[in-house]
Coordinates of C-alpha atoms and ligand atoms in Angstrom, one line a residue:
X300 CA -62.2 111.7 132.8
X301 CA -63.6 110.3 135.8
X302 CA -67.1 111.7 136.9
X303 CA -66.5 114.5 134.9
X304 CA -63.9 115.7 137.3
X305 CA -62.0 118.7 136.5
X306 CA -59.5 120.0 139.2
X307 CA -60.4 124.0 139.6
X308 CA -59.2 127.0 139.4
X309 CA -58.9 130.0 142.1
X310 CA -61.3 132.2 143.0
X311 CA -59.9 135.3 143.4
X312 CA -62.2 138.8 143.0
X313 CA -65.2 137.3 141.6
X314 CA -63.6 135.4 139.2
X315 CA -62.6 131.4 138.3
X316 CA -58.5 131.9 137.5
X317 CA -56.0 129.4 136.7
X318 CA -53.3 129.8 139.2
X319 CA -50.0 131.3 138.0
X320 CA -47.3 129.5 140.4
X321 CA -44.8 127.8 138.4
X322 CA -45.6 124.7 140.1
X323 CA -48.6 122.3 139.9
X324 CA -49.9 119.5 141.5
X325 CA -51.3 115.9 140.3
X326 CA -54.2 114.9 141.8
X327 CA -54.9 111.4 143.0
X328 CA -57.6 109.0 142.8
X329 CA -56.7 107.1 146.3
X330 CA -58.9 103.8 145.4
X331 CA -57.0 103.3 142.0
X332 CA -53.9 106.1 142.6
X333 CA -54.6 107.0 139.0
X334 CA -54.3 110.8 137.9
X335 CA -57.5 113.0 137.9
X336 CA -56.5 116.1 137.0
X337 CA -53.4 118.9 137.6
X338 CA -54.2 121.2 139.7
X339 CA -52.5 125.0 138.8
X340 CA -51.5 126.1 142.1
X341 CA -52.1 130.0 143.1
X342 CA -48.3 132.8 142.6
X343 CA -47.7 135.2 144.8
X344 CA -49.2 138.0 142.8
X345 CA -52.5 136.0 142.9
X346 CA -52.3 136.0 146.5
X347 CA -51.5 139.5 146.6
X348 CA -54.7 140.0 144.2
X349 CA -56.8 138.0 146.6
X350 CA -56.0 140.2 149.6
X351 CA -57.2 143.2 147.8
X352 CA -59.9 142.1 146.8
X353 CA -60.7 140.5 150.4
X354 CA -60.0 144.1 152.1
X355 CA -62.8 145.5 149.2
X356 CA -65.1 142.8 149.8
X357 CA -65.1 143.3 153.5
X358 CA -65.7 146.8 153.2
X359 CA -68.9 145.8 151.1
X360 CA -70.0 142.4 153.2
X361 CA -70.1 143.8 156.6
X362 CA -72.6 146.8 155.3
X363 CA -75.4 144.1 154.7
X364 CA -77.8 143.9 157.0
X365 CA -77.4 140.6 158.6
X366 CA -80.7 139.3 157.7
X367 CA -79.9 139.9 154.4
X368 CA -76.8 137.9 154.9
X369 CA -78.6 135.5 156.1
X370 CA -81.1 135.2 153.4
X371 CA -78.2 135.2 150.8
X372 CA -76.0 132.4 152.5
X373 CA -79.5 130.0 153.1
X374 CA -79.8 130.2 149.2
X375 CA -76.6 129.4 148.4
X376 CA -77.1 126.4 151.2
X377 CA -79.9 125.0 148.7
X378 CA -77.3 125.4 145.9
X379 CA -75.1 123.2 147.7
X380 CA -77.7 120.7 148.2
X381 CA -79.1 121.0 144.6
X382 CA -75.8 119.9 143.8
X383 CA -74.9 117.1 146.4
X384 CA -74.6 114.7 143.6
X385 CA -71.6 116.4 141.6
X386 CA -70.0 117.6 144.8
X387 CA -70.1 114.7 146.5
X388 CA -69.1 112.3 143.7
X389 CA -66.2 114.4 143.4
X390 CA -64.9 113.9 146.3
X391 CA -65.2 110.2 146.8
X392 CA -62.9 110.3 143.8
X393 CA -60.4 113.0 145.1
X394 CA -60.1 111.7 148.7
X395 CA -61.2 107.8 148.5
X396 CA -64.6 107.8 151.2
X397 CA -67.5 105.9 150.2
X398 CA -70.3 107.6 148.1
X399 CA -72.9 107.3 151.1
X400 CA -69.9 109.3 153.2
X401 CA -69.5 111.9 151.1
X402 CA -73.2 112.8 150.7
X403 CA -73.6 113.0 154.6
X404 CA -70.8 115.2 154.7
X405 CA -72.2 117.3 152.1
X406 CA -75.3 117.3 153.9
X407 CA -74.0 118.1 156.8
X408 CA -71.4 121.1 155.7
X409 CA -74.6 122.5 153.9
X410 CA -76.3 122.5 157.6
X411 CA -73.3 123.8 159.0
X412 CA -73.6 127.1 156.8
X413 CA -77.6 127.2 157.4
X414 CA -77.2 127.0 161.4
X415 CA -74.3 130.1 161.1
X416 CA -76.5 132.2 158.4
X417 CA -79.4 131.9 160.8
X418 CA -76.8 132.7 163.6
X419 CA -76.0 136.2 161.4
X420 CA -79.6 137.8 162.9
X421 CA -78.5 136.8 166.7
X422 CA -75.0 138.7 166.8
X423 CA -76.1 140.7 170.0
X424 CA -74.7 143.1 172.0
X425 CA -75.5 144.2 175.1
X426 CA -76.8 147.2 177.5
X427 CA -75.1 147.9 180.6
X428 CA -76.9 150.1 183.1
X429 CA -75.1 153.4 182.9
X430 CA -72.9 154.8 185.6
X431 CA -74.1 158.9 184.9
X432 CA -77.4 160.5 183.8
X433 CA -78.0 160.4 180.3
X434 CA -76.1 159.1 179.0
X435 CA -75.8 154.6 177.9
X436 CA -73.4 152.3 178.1
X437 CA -73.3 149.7 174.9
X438 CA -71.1 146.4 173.9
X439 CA -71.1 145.9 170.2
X440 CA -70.2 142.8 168.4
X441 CA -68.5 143.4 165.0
X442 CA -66.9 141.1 162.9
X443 CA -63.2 141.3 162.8
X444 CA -62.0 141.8 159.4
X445 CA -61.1 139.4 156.4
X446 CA -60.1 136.1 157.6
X447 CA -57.4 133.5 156.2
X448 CA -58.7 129.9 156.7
X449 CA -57.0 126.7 155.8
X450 CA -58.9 123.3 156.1
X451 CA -57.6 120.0 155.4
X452 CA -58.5 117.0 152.7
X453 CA -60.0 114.7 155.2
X454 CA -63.8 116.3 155.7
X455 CA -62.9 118.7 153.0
X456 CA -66.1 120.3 152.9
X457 CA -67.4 120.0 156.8
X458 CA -63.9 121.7 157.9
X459 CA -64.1 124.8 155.1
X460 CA -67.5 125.4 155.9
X461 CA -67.3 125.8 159.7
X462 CA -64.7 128.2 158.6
X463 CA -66.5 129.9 155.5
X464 CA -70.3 129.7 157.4
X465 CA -68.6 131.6 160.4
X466 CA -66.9 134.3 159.0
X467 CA -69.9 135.7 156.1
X468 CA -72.3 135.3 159.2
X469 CA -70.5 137.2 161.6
X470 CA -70.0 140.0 158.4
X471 CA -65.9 138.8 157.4
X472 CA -64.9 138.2 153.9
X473 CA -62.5 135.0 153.8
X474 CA -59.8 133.9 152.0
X475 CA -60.1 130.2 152.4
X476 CA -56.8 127.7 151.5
X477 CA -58.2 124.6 151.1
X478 CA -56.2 121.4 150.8
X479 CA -54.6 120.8 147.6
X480 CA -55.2 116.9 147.8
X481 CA -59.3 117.7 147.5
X482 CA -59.8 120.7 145.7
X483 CA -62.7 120.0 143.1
X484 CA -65.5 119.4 146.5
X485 CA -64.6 122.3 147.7
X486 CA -64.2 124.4 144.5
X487 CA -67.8 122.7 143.8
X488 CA -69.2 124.2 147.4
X489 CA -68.0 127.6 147.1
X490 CA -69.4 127.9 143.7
X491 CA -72.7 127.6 145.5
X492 CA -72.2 130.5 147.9
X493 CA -70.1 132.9 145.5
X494 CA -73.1 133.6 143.1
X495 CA -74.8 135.1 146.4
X496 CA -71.9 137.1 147.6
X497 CA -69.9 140.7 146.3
X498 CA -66.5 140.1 145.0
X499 CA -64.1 139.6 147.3
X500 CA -66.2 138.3 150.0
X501 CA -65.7 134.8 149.5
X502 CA -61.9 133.8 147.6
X503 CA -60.5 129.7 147.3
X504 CA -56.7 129.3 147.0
X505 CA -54.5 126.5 146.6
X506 CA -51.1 126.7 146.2
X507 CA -47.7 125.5 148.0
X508 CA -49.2 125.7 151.5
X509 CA -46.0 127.2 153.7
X510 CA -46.2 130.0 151.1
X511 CA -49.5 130.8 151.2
X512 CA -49.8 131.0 155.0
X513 CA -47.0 133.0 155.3
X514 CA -47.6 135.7 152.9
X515 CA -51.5 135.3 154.3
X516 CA -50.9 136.2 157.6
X517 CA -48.4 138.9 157.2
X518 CA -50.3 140.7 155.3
X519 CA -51.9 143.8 157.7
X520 CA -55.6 143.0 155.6
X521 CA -55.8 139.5 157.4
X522 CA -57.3 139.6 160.8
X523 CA -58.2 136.9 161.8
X524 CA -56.8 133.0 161.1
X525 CA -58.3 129.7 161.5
X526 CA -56.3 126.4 160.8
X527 CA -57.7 122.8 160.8
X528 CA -54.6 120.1 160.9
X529 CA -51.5 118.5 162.5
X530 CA -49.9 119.9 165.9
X531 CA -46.2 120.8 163.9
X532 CA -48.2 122.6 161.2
X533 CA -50.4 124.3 163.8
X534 CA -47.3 125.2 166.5
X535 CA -45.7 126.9 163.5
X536 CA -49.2 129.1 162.1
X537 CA -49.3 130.3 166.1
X538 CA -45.6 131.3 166.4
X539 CA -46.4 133.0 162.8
X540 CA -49.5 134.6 164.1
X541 CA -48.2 135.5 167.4
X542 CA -45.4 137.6 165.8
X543 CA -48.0 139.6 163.8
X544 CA -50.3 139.8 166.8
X545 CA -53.1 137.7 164.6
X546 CA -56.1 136.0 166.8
X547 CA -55.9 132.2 165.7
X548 CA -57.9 129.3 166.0
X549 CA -56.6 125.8 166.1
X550 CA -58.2 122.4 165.7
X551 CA -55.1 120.2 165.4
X552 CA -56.3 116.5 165.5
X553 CA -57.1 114.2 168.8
X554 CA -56.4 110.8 170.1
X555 CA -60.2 109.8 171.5
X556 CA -60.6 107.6 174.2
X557 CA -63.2 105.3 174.3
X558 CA -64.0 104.0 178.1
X559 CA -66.4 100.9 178.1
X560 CA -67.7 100.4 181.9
X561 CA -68.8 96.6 182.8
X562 CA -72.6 97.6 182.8
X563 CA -72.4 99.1 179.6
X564 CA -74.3 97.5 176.6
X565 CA -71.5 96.0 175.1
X566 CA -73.7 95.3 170.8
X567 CA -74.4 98.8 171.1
X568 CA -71.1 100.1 172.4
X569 CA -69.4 98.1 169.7
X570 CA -72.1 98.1 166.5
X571 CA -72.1 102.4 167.1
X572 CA -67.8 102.8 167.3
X573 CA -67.1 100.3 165.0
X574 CA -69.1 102.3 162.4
X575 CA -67.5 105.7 163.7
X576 CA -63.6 104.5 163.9
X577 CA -63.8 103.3 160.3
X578 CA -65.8 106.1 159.3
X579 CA -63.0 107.8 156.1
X580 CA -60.6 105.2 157.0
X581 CA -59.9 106.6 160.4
X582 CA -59.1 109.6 159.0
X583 CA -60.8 111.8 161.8
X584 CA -60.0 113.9 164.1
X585 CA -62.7 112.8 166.8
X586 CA -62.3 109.4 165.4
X587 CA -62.3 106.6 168.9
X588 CA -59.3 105.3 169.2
X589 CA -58.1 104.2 172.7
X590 CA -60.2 101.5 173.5
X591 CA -60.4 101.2 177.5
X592 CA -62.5 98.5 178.6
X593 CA -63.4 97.5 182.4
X594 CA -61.4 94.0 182.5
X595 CA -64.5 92.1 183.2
X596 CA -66.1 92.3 180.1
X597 CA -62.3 93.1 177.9
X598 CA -62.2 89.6 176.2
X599 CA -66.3 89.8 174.9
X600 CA -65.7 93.1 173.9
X601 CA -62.5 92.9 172.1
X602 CA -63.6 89.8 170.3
X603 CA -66.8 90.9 169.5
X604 CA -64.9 94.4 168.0
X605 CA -62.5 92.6 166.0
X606 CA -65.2 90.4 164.9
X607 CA -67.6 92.8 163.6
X608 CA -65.0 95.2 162.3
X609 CA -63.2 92.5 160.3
X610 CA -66.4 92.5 158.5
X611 CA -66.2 95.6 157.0
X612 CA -66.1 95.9 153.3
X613 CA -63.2 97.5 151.9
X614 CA -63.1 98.9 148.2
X615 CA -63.5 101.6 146.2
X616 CA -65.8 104.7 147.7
X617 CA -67.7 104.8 144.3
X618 CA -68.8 100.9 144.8
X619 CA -72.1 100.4 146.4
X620 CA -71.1 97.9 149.3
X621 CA -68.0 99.7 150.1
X622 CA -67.7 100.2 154.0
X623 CA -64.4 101.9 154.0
X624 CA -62.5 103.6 151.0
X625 CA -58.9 103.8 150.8
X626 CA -56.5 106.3 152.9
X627 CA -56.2 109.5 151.2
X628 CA -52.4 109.6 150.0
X629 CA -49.7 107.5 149.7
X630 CA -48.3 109.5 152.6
X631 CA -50.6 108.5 154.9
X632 CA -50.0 104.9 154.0
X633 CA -46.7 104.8 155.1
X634 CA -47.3 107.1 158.1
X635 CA -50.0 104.0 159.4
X636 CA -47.8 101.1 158.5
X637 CA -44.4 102.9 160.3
X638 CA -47.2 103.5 163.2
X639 CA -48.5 100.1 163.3
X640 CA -45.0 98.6 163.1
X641 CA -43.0 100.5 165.5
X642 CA -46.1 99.4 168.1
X643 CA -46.0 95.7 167.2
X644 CA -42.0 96.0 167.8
X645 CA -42.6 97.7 171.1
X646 CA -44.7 94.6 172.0
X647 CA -48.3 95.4 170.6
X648 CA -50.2 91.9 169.1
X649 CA -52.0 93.3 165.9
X650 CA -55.3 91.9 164.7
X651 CA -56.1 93.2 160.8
X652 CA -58.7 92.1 157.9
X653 CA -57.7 92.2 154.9
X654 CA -57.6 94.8 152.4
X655 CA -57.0 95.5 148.4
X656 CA -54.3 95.0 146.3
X657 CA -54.2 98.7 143.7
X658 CA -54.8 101.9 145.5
X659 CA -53.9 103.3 148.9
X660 CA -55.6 101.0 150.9
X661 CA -54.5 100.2 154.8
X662 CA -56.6 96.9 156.5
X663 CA -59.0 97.5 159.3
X664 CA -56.3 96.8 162.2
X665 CA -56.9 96.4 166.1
X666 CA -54.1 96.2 168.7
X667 CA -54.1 94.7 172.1
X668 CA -51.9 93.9 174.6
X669 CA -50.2 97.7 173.9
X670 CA -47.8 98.7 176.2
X671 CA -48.7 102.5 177.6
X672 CA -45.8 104.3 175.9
X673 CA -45.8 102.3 172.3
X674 CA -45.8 104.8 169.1
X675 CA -49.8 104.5 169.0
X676 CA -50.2 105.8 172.4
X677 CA -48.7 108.1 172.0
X678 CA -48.8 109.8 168.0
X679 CA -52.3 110.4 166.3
X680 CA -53.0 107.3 164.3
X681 CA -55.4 109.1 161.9
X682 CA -56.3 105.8 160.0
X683 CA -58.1 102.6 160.8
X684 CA -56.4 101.6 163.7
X685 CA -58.0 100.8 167.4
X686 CA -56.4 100.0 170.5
X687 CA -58.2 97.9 173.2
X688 CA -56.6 98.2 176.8
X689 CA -58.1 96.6 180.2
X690 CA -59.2 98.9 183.4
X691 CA -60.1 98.0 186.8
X692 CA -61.1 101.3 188.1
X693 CA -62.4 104.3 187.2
X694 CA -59.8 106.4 188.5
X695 CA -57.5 103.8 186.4
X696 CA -59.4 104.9 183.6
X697 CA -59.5 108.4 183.9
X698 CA -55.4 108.3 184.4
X699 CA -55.1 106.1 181.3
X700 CA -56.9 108.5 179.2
X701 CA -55.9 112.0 180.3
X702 CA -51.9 109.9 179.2
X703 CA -52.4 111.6 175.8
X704 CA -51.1 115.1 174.8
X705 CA -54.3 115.2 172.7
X706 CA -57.5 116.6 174.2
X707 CA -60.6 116.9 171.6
X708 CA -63.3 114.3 172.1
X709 CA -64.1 111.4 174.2
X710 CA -66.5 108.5 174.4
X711 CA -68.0 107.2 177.7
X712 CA -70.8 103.7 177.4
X713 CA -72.1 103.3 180.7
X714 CA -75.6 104.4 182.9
X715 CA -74.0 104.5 186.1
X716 CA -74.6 108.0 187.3
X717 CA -70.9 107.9 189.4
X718 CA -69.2 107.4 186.7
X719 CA -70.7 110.1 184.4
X720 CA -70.4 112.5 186.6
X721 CA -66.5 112.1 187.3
X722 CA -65.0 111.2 183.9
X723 CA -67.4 114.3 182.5
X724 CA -65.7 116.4 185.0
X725 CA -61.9 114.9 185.0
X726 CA -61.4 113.7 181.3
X727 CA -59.2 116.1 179.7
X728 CA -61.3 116.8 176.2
X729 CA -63.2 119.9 174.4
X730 CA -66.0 117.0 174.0
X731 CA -67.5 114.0 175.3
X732 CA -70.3 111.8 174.3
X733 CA -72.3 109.2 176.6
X734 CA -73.6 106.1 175.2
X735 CA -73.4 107.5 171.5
X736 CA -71.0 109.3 168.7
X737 CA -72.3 113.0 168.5
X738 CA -69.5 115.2 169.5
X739 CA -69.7 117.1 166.5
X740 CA -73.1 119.4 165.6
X741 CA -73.7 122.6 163.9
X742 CA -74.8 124.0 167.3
X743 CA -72.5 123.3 169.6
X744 CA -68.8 124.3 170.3
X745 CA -65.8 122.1 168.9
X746 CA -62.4 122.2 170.1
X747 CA -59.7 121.1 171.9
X748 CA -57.7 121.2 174.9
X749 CA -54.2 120.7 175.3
X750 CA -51.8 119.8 171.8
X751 CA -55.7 119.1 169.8
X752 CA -55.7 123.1 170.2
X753 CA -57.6 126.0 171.4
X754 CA -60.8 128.3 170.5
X755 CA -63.9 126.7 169.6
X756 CA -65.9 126.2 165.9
X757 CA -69.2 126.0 165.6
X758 CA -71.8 127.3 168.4
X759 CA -72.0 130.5 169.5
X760 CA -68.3 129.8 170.2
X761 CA -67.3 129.5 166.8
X762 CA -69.5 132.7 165.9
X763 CA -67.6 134.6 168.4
X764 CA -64.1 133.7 167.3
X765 CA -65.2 136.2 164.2
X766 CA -66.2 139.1 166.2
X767 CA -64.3 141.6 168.1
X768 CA -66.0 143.2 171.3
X769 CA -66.3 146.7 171.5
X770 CA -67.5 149.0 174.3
X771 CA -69.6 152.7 173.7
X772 CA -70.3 155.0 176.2
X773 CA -72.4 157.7 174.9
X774 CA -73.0 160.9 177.3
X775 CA -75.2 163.6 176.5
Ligands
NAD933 P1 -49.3 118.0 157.3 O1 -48.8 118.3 158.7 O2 -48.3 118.0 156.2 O3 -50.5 118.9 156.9 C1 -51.7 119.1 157.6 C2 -52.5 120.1 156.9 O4 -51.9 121.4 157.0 C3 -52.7 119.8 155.4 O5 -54.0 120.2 155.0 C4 -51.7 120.8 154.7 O6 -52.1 121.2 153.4 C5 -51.7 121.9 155.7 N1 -50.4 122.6 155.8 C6 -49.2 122.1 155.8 N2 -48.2 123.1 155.9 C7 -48.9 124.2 156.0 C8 -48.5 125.6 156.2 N3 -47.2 125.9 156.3 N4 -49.5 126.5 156.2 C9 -50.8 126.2 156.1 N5 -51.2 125.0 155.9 C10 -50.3 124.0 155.9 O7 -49.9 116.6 157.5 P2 -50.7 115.6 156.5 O8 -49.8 114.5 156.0 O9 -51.5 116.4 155.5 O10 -51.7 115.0 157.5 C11 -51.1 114.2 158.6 C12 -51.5 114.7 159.9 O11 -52.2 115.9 160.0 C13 -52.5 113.6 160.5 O12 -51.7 112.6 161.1 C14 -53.2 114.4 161.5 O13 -52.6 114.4 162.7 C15 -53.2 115.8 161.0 N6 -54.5 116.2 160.4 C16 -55.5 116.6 161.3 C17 -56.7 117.0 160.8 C18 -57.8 117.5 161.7 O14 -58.9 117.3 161.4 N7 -57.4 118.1 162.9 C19 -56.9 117.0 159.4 C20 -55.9 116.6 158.6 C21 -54.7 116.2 159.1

């Protein structure tokens, strides 16, 4: 079997546990679509089992002192990177990235989970001057309760551990459903952290996802929910969570667009998003892809894009000179190629490279001449697909990018003060970066505005989502 892989079982109350669900689930090697491994997918009674044991293992969690926490989730953070070999190798094989990819990300959901546990010892409250003698007037921040979490197979291991790192810090247990199409990474990752943890604090699921959810966040033990995906999936977990009066947070995908001023550098501008559209295939939800370009420099930037990104290397993620791996599912393949199509019918010229013959691989493609309300425009491409679209202003600019239902991040190559200072303030995104790619760090709040969502992860943002306020007024 490939890379030793071996798809896991659930972690439910301590323990590794092949789910009971009558159904199971193949999983997929994107670069060759050859079988791995079947996945045994988690009954209701282990479900039912995993909420028990979350309400037990919050009971336990949150009586740690937080620097204790802390200390606990930092060495399971050194598992994780002891182990960035296995975990990482696993999931170029499950989800298709390149090897070098799927380190970084390892690497980086490791730092996530360090910046929260260190976060766990600055939870503070506050003391407001009291309105009577003797007496004190206190705001407490305690963490919510056990939490039900569902990440996605595209940054399997980034997007469960903004959601895992959060909740232990803030003093939550958390059931986490992971995606089904990845679950060895993740599996690998939790492993890391469960060793450290009492039972119950920490559970992994996978199962038939509508079930899960639903069963998850009816249950009165769930508190709190957290979902990383699509808008539909997303609309339906807040009409779910609204009935049971659950606090949600939502990071359902973006649409980024990319606005290249004529003084910008135009090798930099292109040599940095070349690498970060492609980055997974596309497969990113801050992935650049509206290319707006101030029409004076619109035919050296496009060609020079097309160009380099025609270059790129396409094969499979375990191969050393791969650029780009495969998409992640055959689903996604047809979802791209429907996209792409439907956009060249509505009068869209397509530029692609090439791509392999076996596996689910889509080409590098770029589209110009787009008319403003083509497919692309307007529905998340999530694969390797870039628009390129002139401007002759920067109002123009501003009007063409704010089109989009989506609202996460943004991407602005320029050094002209002006212009900085009104796209920062009118472009409708949770994030934007000037002359470079980092929208997304351990520190700092992500999220998005409009359909990409609402609540923040990461930052003191994403710490807060896990906490509930409450007030004390003590009189002697
Ligand atoms: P999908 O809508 O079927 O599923 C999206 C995710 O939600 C998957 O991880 C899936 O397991 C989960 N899911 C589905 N139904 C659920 C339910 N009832 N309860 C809980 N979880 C549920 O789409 P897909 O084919 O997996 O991905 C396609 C689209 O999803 C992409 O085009 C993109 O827009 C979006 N997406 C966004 C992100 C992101 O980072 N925001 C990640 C993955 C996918």
């Amino acid at each position: 079997m490939s890379g030793n892989y071996r798809a896991p079982g659930l972690l439910i109350q301590g323990q590794w546990r092949p789910g009971r669900h009558a159904m199971t689930m193949p999983i997929i090697n994107p670069a060759n679509a050859q079988t791995l491994d079947t996945l045994q997918l988690a009954s209701r009674d282990d479900v039912d089992l995993a909420l028990n044991a979350a309400q037990k293992g919050f009971d336990t969690w949150r009586q740690i002192p937080a620097h204790e926490r802390c200390a606990r989730l930092e060495r399971g953070v050194a598992r994780i990177r002891h182990n960035t070999e296995k975990i990482a190798t696993w999931l170029t094989l499950e989800q298709g990235k390149p090897l070098a990819e799927a380190r970084a990300e390892c690497a980086m959901a490791a730092d996530l989970i360090k910046w929260y546990a260190e976060e766990a010892r600055r939870t503070y409250g506050r003391i407001i001057p009291a309105r009577l003698p003797h007496s004190s007037m206190q705001v407490h921040k305690l963490p919510v309760g056990p939490v039900a979490a569902f990440s996605p197979w595209n940054f399997p291991l980034v997007l469960s551990a903004r959601k895992i790192g959060g909740a232990l810090a803030a003093g939550c247990s958390i059931i986490l459903k992971a995606a089904e199409e990845t679950p060895a990474s993740v599996a690998a990752m939790v492993d890391c952290l469960h060793e450290e943890l009492p039972e119950g604090a920490l559970q992994l699921l996978f199962g038939v996802p509508a079930e899960v959810s639903d069963q998850l966040i009816a249950s009165p033990v769930i508190r709190k929910v957290s979902f990383t995906g699509s808008v539909p999936v997303g609309r339906h977990l807040a009409q779910l969570t609204a009935r049971h009066l659950k606090r949600i947070t939502l990071e359902l995908g973006g649409h980024a667009p990319v606005i290249v001023c004529a003084d910008a550098d135009i090798d930099k501008a292109v040599s940095m998003m070349v690498t970060h559209k492609f980055r997974n295939a596309g497969q990113a939800c801050l992935a650049p892809t509206r290319f707006y370009v101030d029409r004076s420099i619109e035919s050296r930037f496009t060609e020079q894009f097309i160009h380099t990104s025609h270059d790129l290397v396409l094969g499979d993620g375990m191969a050393s000179d791969t650029h780009m791996g495969p998409l992640a599912n055959a689903r996604r393949v047809a979802a791209v190629r429907d996209l792409v199509d439907r956009s060249i019918q509505a009068g869209a010229r397509s530029h692609q490279g090439k791509r392999p013959e076996t596996g689910f691989f889509e080409p590098v493609t770029v589209l110009t001449n787009v008319p403003a309300n083509s497919p692309i425009m307007t529905e998340e491409p999530f694969g390797p697909v870039a628009t390129i679209t002139p401007f002759d202003t920067i109002d123009h600019a501003i009007q063409l990018a704010n089109q989009s239902a989506y609202g996460l991040a943004g991407y602005l190559f320029t050094d002209s003060a002006r212009a900085i200072q009104r796209l920062s303030e009118r472009l409708e995104i949770g994030s934007l970066a000037i002359n470079g790619m980092g929208v997304s760090v351990p520190e700092a709040p992500f999220g998005g505005l409009k359909e990409s969502g609402y609540g923040s992860e990461s930052g003191i943002e994403g710490m807060e989502a896990f906490l509930d306020t409450k007030f004390i007024h003590h009189c002697t």
